């Protein structure tokens, strides 16, 4: 995955300001046959899981992503990388699904395409989950020998060598900067974006590619794009409806019963 150069976010103006966008979105989703939700760290933020780019408390506003989430960083200082993952895993072990995860789970036909590596969508009961950036709840051999082991999120491990081949350290089964996304997940995500009626974008800054490219793909394929975020983002200019507020308040309002 890679970063797109920063662009100036633009707010899409509503065609009819007298209509309540929450009601518009709710109605549209009730009528939609195929819905895909593309999520980022802001979905889990109300559960207490840290985001990456929020000013002040986002991980990347405090630390260098290349030191903590890249093959080069792991080669340079694997102890530091695994220490940071242990901190994130401990934070996630304390977290529970919030009202946004539960709202997404109420539509059993909804396809989840997520950049999040936590397991909060699963724990809320969502069934069809496509993980673009992997799963933080297991470690694998960095040399690629095929060894994978689940981790105890309450007592996360520190740096250790692969017990199967001994050729490299174990690292989280996530996608780092400079690494390719899992091919099967990407193919399924492209199909879910290209074939839906409504594409909900929730809690992502939409600056990390190729994942963020799914928004344009969905829009070009004719889906109505609904963006839910606390503030304007790089997804704003692609939104047919932009709902600004916290995901745990807005998703229950647009996915809940009429
Ligand atoms: N409700 C809705 N949106 C929120 C909330 C909330 N409660 N809290 C924060 N947000 C929004 C922020 O305004 C921001 O636009 O969520 C977005 C989070 O953006 P990032 O921190 O950049 O997270 P994300 O888009 O998931 O990052 C993409 O970057 O480092 C990589 O692999 C990592 O998957 C991650 C990728």
mmCIF file with all atom_site columns, N, CA and C in Angstrom, residues 136-179:
data_model
loop_
_atom_site.group_PDB
_atom_site.id
_atom_site.type_symbol
_atom_site.label_atom_id
_atom_site.label_alt_id
_atom_site.label_comp_id
_atom_site.label_asym_id
_atom_site.label_entity_id
_atom_site.label_seq_id
_atom_site.pdbx_PDB_ins_code
_atom_site.Cartn_x
_atom_site.Cartn_y
_atom_site.Cartn_z
_atom_site.occupancy
_atom_site.B_iso_or_equiv
_atom_site.pdbx_formal_charge
_atom_site.auth_seq_id
_atom_site.auth_comp_id
_atom_site.auth_asym_id
_atom_site.auth_atom_id
_atom_site.pdbx_PDB_model_num
ATOM 1   N N  . UNK A 1 136 ? -4.756 -8.341  12.671 1.00 0.00 ? 136 UNK A N  1
ATOM 2   C CA . UNK A 1 136 ? -3.728 -8.127  13.705 1.00 0.00 ? 136 UNK A CA 1
ATOM 3   C C  . UNK A 1 136 ? -3.747 -9.224  14.777 1.00 0.00 ? 136 UNK A C  1
ATOM 4   N N  . UNK A 1 137 ? -4.741 -10.106 14.723 1.00 0.00 ? 137 UNK A N  1
ATOM 5   C CA . UNK A 1 137 ? -4.867 -11.116 15.788 1.00 0.00 ? 137 UNK A CA 1
ATOM 6   C C  . UNK A 1 137 ? -3.997 -12.356 15.551 1.00 0.00 ? 137 UNK A C  1
ATOM 7   N N  . UNK A 1 138 ? -3.156 -12.329 14.514 1.00 0.00 ? 138 UNK A N  1
ATOM 8   C CA . UNK A 1 138 ? -2.193 -13.433 14.355 1.00 0.00 ? 138 UNK A CA 1
ATOM 9   C C  . UNK A 1 138 ? -0.852 -12.881 13.874 1.00 0.00 ? 138 UNK A C  1
ATOM 10  N N  . UNK A 1 139 ? 0.167  -13.711 14.040 1.00 0.00 ? 139 UNK A N  1
ATOM 11  C CA . UNK A 1 139 ? 1.515  -13.392 13.547 1.00 0.00 ? 139 UNK A CA 1
ATOM 12  C C  . UNK A 1 139 ? 1.912  -14.425 12.505 1.00 0.00 ? 139 UNK A C  1
ATOM 13  N N  . UNK A 1 140 ? 2.798  -14.015 11.600 1.00 0.00 ? 140 UNK A N  1
ATOM 14  C CA . UNK A 1 140 ? 3.312  -14.963 10.608 1.00 0.00 ? 140 UNK A CA 1
ATOM 15  C C  . UNK A 1 140 ? 4.815  -14.781 10.452 1.00 0.00 ? 140 UNK A C  1
ATOM 16  N N  . UNK A 1 141 ? 5.422  -15.764 9.815  1.00 0.00 ? 141 UNK A N  1
ATOM 17  C CA . UNK A 1 141 ? 6.871  -15.687 9.574  1.00 0.00 ? 141 UNK A CA 1
ATOM 18  C C  . UNK A 1 141 ? 7.145  -14.598 8.544  1.00 0.00 ? 141 UNK A C  1
ATOM 19  N N  . UNK A 1 142 ? 8.025  -13.674 8.882  1.00 0.00 ? 142 UNK A N  1
ATOM 20  C CA . UNK A 1 142 ? 8.335  -12.575 7.953  1.00 0.00 ? 142 UNK A CA 1
ATOM 21  C C  . UNK A 1 142 ? 9.071  -13.084 6.712  1.00 0.00 ? 142 UNK A C  1
ATOM 22  N N  . UNK A 1 143 ? 9.747  -14.241 6.827  1.00 0.00 ? 143 UNK A N  1
ATOM 23  C CA . UNK A 1 143 ? 10.452 -14.805 5.664  1.00 0.00 ? 143 UNK A CA 1
ATOM 24  C C  . UNK A 1 143 ? 9.483  -15.508 4.725  1.00 0.00 ? 143 UNK A C  1
ATOM 25  N N  . UNK A 1 144 ? 8.236  -15.704 5.156  1.00 0.00 ? 144 UNK A N  1
ATOM 26  C CA . UNK A 1 144 ? 7.233  -16.294 4.271  1.00 0.00 ? 144 UNK A CA 1
ATOM 27  C C  . UNK A 1 144 ? 7.289  -17.806 4.199  1.00 0.00 ? 144 UNK A C  1
ATOM 28  N N  . UNK A 1 145 ? 7.735  -18.473 5.279  1.00 0.00 ? 145 UNK A N  1
ATOM 29  C CA . UNK A 1 145 ? 7.790  -19.947 5.243  1.00 0.00 ? 145 UNK A CA 1
ATOM 30  C C  . UNK A 1 145 ? 6.394  -20.547 5.369  1.00 0.00 ? 145 UNK A C  1
ATOM 31  N N  . UNK A 1 146 ? 5.412  -19.734 5.718  1.00 0.00 ? 146 UNK A N  1
ATOM 32  C CA . UNK A 1 146 ? 4.035  -20.226 5.821  1.00 0.00 ? 146 UNK A CA 1
ATOM 33  C C  . UNK A 1 146 ? 3.566  -20.406 7.253  1.00 0.00 ? 146 UNK A C  1
ATOM 34  N N  . UNK A 1 147 ? 4.474  -20.247 8.215  1.00 0.00 ? 147 UNK A N  1
ATOM 35  C CA . UNK A 1 147 ? 4.080  -20.421 9.619  1.00 0.00 ? 147 UNK A CA 1
ATOM 36  C C  . UNK A 1 147 ? 3.205  -19.238 10.074 1.00 0.00 ? 147 UNK A C  1
ATOM 37  N N  . UNK A 1 148 ? 2.063  -19.562 10.708 1.00 0.00 ? 148 UNK A N  1
ATOM 38  C CA . UNK A 1 148 ? 1.140  -18.546 11.241 1.00 0.00 ? 148 UNK A CA 1
ATOM 39  C C  . UNK A 1 148 ? 0.707  -18.998 12.629 1.00 0.00 ? 148 UNK A C  1
ATOM 40  N N  . UNK A 1 149 ? 0.626  -18.078 13.572 1.00 0.00 ? 149 UNK A N  1
ATOM 41  C CA . UNK A 1 149 ? 0.076  -18.458 14.887 1.00 0.00 ? 149 UNK A CA 1
ATOM 42  C C  . UNK A 1 149 ? -0.828 -17.360 15.439 1.00 0.00 ? 149 UNK A C  1
ATOM 43  N N  . UNK A 1 150 ? -1.941 -17.760 16.086 1.00 0.00 ? 150 UNK A N  1
ATOM 44  C CA . UNK A 1 150 ? -2.803 -16.753 16.708 1.00 0.00 ? 150 UNK A CA 1
ATOM 45  C C  . UNK A 1 150 ? -2.078 -16.117 17.887 1.00 0.00 ? 150 UNK A C  1
ATOM 46  N N  . UNK A 1 151 ? -2.378 -14.845 18.185 1.00 0.00 ? 151 UNK A N  1
ATOM 47  C CA . UNK A 1 151 ? -1.734 -14.222 19.341 1.00 0.00 ? 151 UNK A CA 1
ATOM 48  C C  . UNK A 1 151 ? -2.771 -14.001 20.442 1.00 0.00 ? 151 UNK A C  1
ATOM 49  N N  . UNK A 1 152 ? -2.272 -14.010 21.655 1.00 0.00 ? 152 UNK A N  1
ATOM 50  C CA . UNK A 1 152 ? -3.107 -13.690 22.803 1.00 0.00 ? 152 UNK A CA 1
ATOM 51  C C  . UNK A 1 152 ? -3.145 -12.162 22.897 1.00 0.00 ? 152 UNK A C  1
ATOM 52  N N  . UNK A 1 153 ? -4.308 -11.592 22.546 1.00 0.00 ? 153 UNK A N  1
ATOM 53  C CA . UNK A 1 153 ? -4.397 -10.124 22.488 1.00 0.00 ? 153 UNK A CA 1
ATOM 54  C C  . UNK A 1 153 ? -4.294 -9.503  23.886 1.00 0.00 ? 153 UNK A C  1
ATOM 55  N N  . UNK A 1 154 ? -4.628 -10.272 24.929 1.00 0.00 ? 154 UNK A N  1
ATOM 56  C CA . UNK A 1 154 ? -4.524 -9.753  26.302 1.00 0.00 ? 154 UNK A CA 1
ATOM 57  C C  . UNK A 1 154 ? -3.073 -9.708  26.770 1.00 0.00 ? 154 UNK A C  1
ATOM 58  N N  . UNK A 1 155 ? -2.271 -10.654 26.255 1.00 0.00 ? 155 UNK A N  1
ATOM 59  C CA . UNK A 1 155 ? -0.847 -10.676 26.617 1.00 0.00 ? 155 UNK A CA 1
ATOM 60  C C  . UNK A 1 155 ? -0.028 -10.799 25.339 1.00 0.00 ? 155 UNK A C  1
ATOM 61  N N  . UNK A 1 156 ? 0.016  -9.709  24.566 1.00 0.00 ? 156 UNK A N  1
ATOM 62  C CA . UNK A 1 156 ? 0.629  -9.807  23.241 1.00 0.00 ? 156 UNK A CA 1
ATOM 63  C C  . UNK A 1 156 ? 2.120  -10.107 23.297 1.00 0.00 ? 156 UNK A C  1
ATOM 64  N N  . UNK A 1 157 ? 2.595  -10.884 22.310 1.00 0.00 ? 157 UNK A N  1
ATOM 65  C CA . UNK A 1 157 ? 4.005  -11.281 22.314 1.00 0.00 ? 157 UNK A CA 1
ATOM 66  C C  . UNK A 1 157 ? 4.945  -10.158 21.896 1.00 0.00 ? 157 UNK A C  1
ATOM 67  N N  . UNK A 1 158 ? 6.185  -10.298 22.299 1.00 0.00 ? 158 UNK A N  1
ATOM 68  C CA . UNK A 1 158 ? 7.248  -9.391  21.848 1.00 0.00 ? 158 UNK A CA 1
ATOM 69  C C  . UNK A 1 158 ? 7.948  -10.051 20.656 1.00 0.00 ? 158 UNK A C  1
ATOM 70  N N  . UNK A 1 159 ? 9.047  -9.469  20.226 1.00 0.00 ? 159 UNK A N  1
ATOM 71  C CA . UNK A 1 159 ? 9.785  -10.011 19.075 1.00 0.00 ? 159 UNK A CA 1
ATOM 72  C C  . UNK A 1 159 ? 10.313 -11.407 19.394 1.00 0.00 ? 159 UNK A C  1
ATOM 73  N N  . UNK A 1 160 ? 10.118 -12.330 18.451 1.00 0.00 ? 160 UNK A N  1
ATOM 74  C CA . UNK A 1 160 ? 10.706 -13.668 18.568 1.00 0.00 ? 160 UNK A CA 1
ATOM 75  C C  . UNK A 1 160 ? 10.895 -14.244 17.169 1.00 0.00 ? 160 UNK A C  1
ATOM 76  N N  . UNK A 1 161 ? 11.767 -15.272 17.088 1.00 0.00 ? 161 UNK A N  1
ATOM 77  C CA . UNK A 1 161 ? 12.064 -15.880 15.785 1.00 0.00 ? 161 UNK A CA 1
ATOM 78  C C  . UNK A 1 161 ? 10.987 -16.866 15.401 1.00 0.00 ? 161 UNK A C  1
ATOM 79  N N  . UNK A 1 162 ? 10.896 -17.134 14.108 1.00 0.00 ? 162 UNK A N  1
ATOM 80  C CA . UNK A 1 162 ? 9.931  -18.121 13.622 1.00 0.00 ? 162 UNK A CA 1
ATOM 81  C C  . UNK A 1 162 ? 10.342 -19.502 14.150 1.00 0.00 ? 162 UNK A C  1
ATOM 82  N N  . UNK A 1 163 ? 9.426  -20.188 14.881 1.00 0.00 ? 163 UNK A N  1
ATOM 83  C CA . UNK A 1 163 ? 9.788  -21.500 15.422 1.00 0.00 ? 163 UNK A CA 1
ATOM 84  C C  . UNK A 1 163 ? 9.848  -22.582 14.346 1.00 0.00 ? 163 UNK A C  1
ATOM 85  N N  . UNK A 1 164 ? 9.308  -22.298 13.157 1.00 0.00 ? 164 UNK A N  1
ATOM 86  C CA . UNK A 1 164 ? 9.289  -23.323 12.104 1.00 0.00 ? 164 UNK A CA 1
ATOM 87  C C  . UNK A 1 164 ? 10.571 -23.315 11.278 1.00 0.00 ? 164 UNK A C  1
ATOM 88  N N  . UNK A 1 165 ? 11.020 -22.118 10.873 1.00 0.00 ? 165 UNK A N  1
ATOM 89  C CA . UNK A 1 165 ? 12.192 -22.090 9.976  1.00 0.00 ? 165 UNK A CA 1
ATOM 90  C C  . UNK A 1 165 ? 13.388 -21.367 10.588 1.00 0.00 ? 165 UNK A C  1
ATOM 91  N N  . UNK A 1 166 ? 13.139 -20.534 11.592 1.00 0.00 ? 166 UNK A N  1
ATOM 92  C CA . UNK A 1 166 ? 14.235 -19.808 12.245 1.00 0.00 ? 166 UNK A CA 1
ATOM 93  C C  . UNK A 1 166 ? 14.917 -18.775 11.364 1.00 0.00 ? 166 UNK A C  1
ATOM 94  N N  . UNK A 1 167 ? 14.356 -18.506 10.196 1.00 0.00 ? 167 UNK A N  1
ATOM 95  C CA . UNK A 1 167 ? 15.018 -17.618 9.235  1.00 0.00 ? 167 UNK A CA 1
ATOM 96  C C  . UNK A 1 167 ? 14.700 -16.142 9.459  1.00 0.00 ? 167 UNK A C  1
ATOM 97  N N  . UNK A 1 168 ? 13.628 -15.853 10.190 1.00 0.00 ? 168 UNK A N  1
ATOM 98  C CA . UNK A 1 168 ? 13.211 -14.451 10.369 1.00 0.00 ? 168 UNK A CA 1
ATOM 99  C C  . UNK A 1 168 ? 12.362 -14.357 11.623 1.00 0.00 ? 168 UNK A C  1
ATOM 100 N N  . UNK A 1 169 ? 11.970 -13.131 11.958 1.00 0.00 ? 169 UNK A N  1
ATOM 101 C CA . UNK A 1 169 ? 11.090 -12.933 13.104 1.00 0.00 ? 169 UNK A CA 1
ATOM 102 C C  . UNK A 1 169 ? 9.635  -13.153 12.712 1.00 0.00 ? 169 UNK A C  1
ATOM 103 N N  . UNK A 1 170 ? 8.783  -13.327 13.735 1.00 0.00 ? 170 UNK A N  1
ATOM 104 C CA . UNK A 1 170 ? 7.341  -13.354 13.486 1.00 0.00 ? 170 UNK A CA 1
ATOM 105 C C  . UNK A 1 170 ? 6.847  -11.919 13.505 1.00 0.00 ? 170 UNK A C  1
ATOM 106 N N  . UNK A 1 171 ? 5.901  -11.621 12.627 1.00 0.00 ? 171 UNK A N  1
ATOM 107 C CA . UNK A 1 171 ? 5.327  -10.265 12.505 1.00 0.00 ? 171 UNK A CA 1
ATOM 108 C C  . UNK A 1 171 ? 3.828  -10.390 12.288 1.00 0.00 ? 171 UNK A C  1
ATOM 109 N N  . UNK A 1 172 ? 3.094  -9.315  12.595 1.00 0.00 ? 172 UNK A N  1
ATOM 110 C CA . UNK A 1 172 ? 1.636  -9.383  12.437 1.00 0.00 ? 172 UNK A CA 1
ATOM 111 C C  . UNK A 1 172 ? 1.231  -9.697  10.995 1.00 0.00 ? 172 UNK A C  1
ATOM 112 N N  . UNK A 1 173 ? 0.128  -10.414 10.843 1.00 0.00 ? 173 UNK A N  1
ATOM 113 C CA . UNK A 1 173 ? -0.369 -10.761 9.499  1.00 0.00 ? 173 UNK A CA 1
ATOM 114 C C  . UNK A 1 173 ? -1.158 -9.583  8.915  1.00 0.00 ? 173 UNK A C  1
ATOM 115 N N  . UNK A 1 174 ? -0.479 -8.438  8.849  1.00 0.00 ? 174 UNK A N  1
ATOM 116 C CA . UNK A 1 174 ? -1.088 -7.220  8.312  1.00 0.00 ? 174 UNK A CA 1
ATOM 117 C C  . UNK A 1 174 ? -0.273 -6.766  7.108  1.00 0.00 ? 174 UNK A C  1
ATOM 118 N N  . UNK A 1 175 ? -0.860 -5.832  6.343  1.00 0.00 ? 175 UNK A N  1
ATOM 119 C CA . UNK A 1 175 ? -0.162 -5.291  5.173  1.00 0.00 ? 175 UNK A CA 1
ATOM 120 C C  . UNK A 1 175 ? 0.549  -4.007  5.571  1.00 0.00 ? 175 UNK A C  1
ATOM 121 N N  . UNK A 1 176 ? 1.843  -3.975  5.334  1.00 0.00 ? 176 UNK A N  1
ATOM 122 C CA . UNK A 1 176 ? 2.631  -2.786  5.664  1.00 0.00 ? 176 UNK A CA 1
ATOM 123 C C  . UNK A 1 176 ? 2.829  -1.907  4.436  1.00 0.00 ? 176 UNK A C  1
ATOM 124 N N  . UNK A 1 177 ? 3.259  -0.673  4.674  1.00 0.00 ? 177 UNK A N  1
ATOM 125 C CA . UNK A 1 177 ? 3.608  0.220   3.564  1.00 0.00 ? 177 UNK A CA 1
ATOM 126 C C  . UNK A 1 177 ? 4.671  -0.457  2.701  1.00 0.00 ? 177 UNK A C  1
ATOM 127 N N  . UNK A 1 178 ? 4.453  -0.411  1.398  1.00 0.00 ? 178 UNK A N  1
ATOM 128 C CA . UNK A 1 178 ? 5.401  -1.032  0.472  1.00 0.00 ? 178 UNK A CA 1
ATOM 129 C C  . UNK A 1 178 ? 5.060  -2.476  0.160  1.00 0.00 ? 178 UNK A C  1
ATOM 130 N N  . UNK A 1 179 ? 4.063  -3.055  0.841  1.00 0.00 ? 179 UNK A N  1
ATOM 131 C CA . UNK A 1 179 ? 3.676  -4.448  0.581  1.00 0.00 ? 179 UNK A CA 1
ATOM 132 C C  . UNK A 1 179 ? 2.388  -4.493  -0.246 1.00 0.00 ? 179 UNK A C  1
#
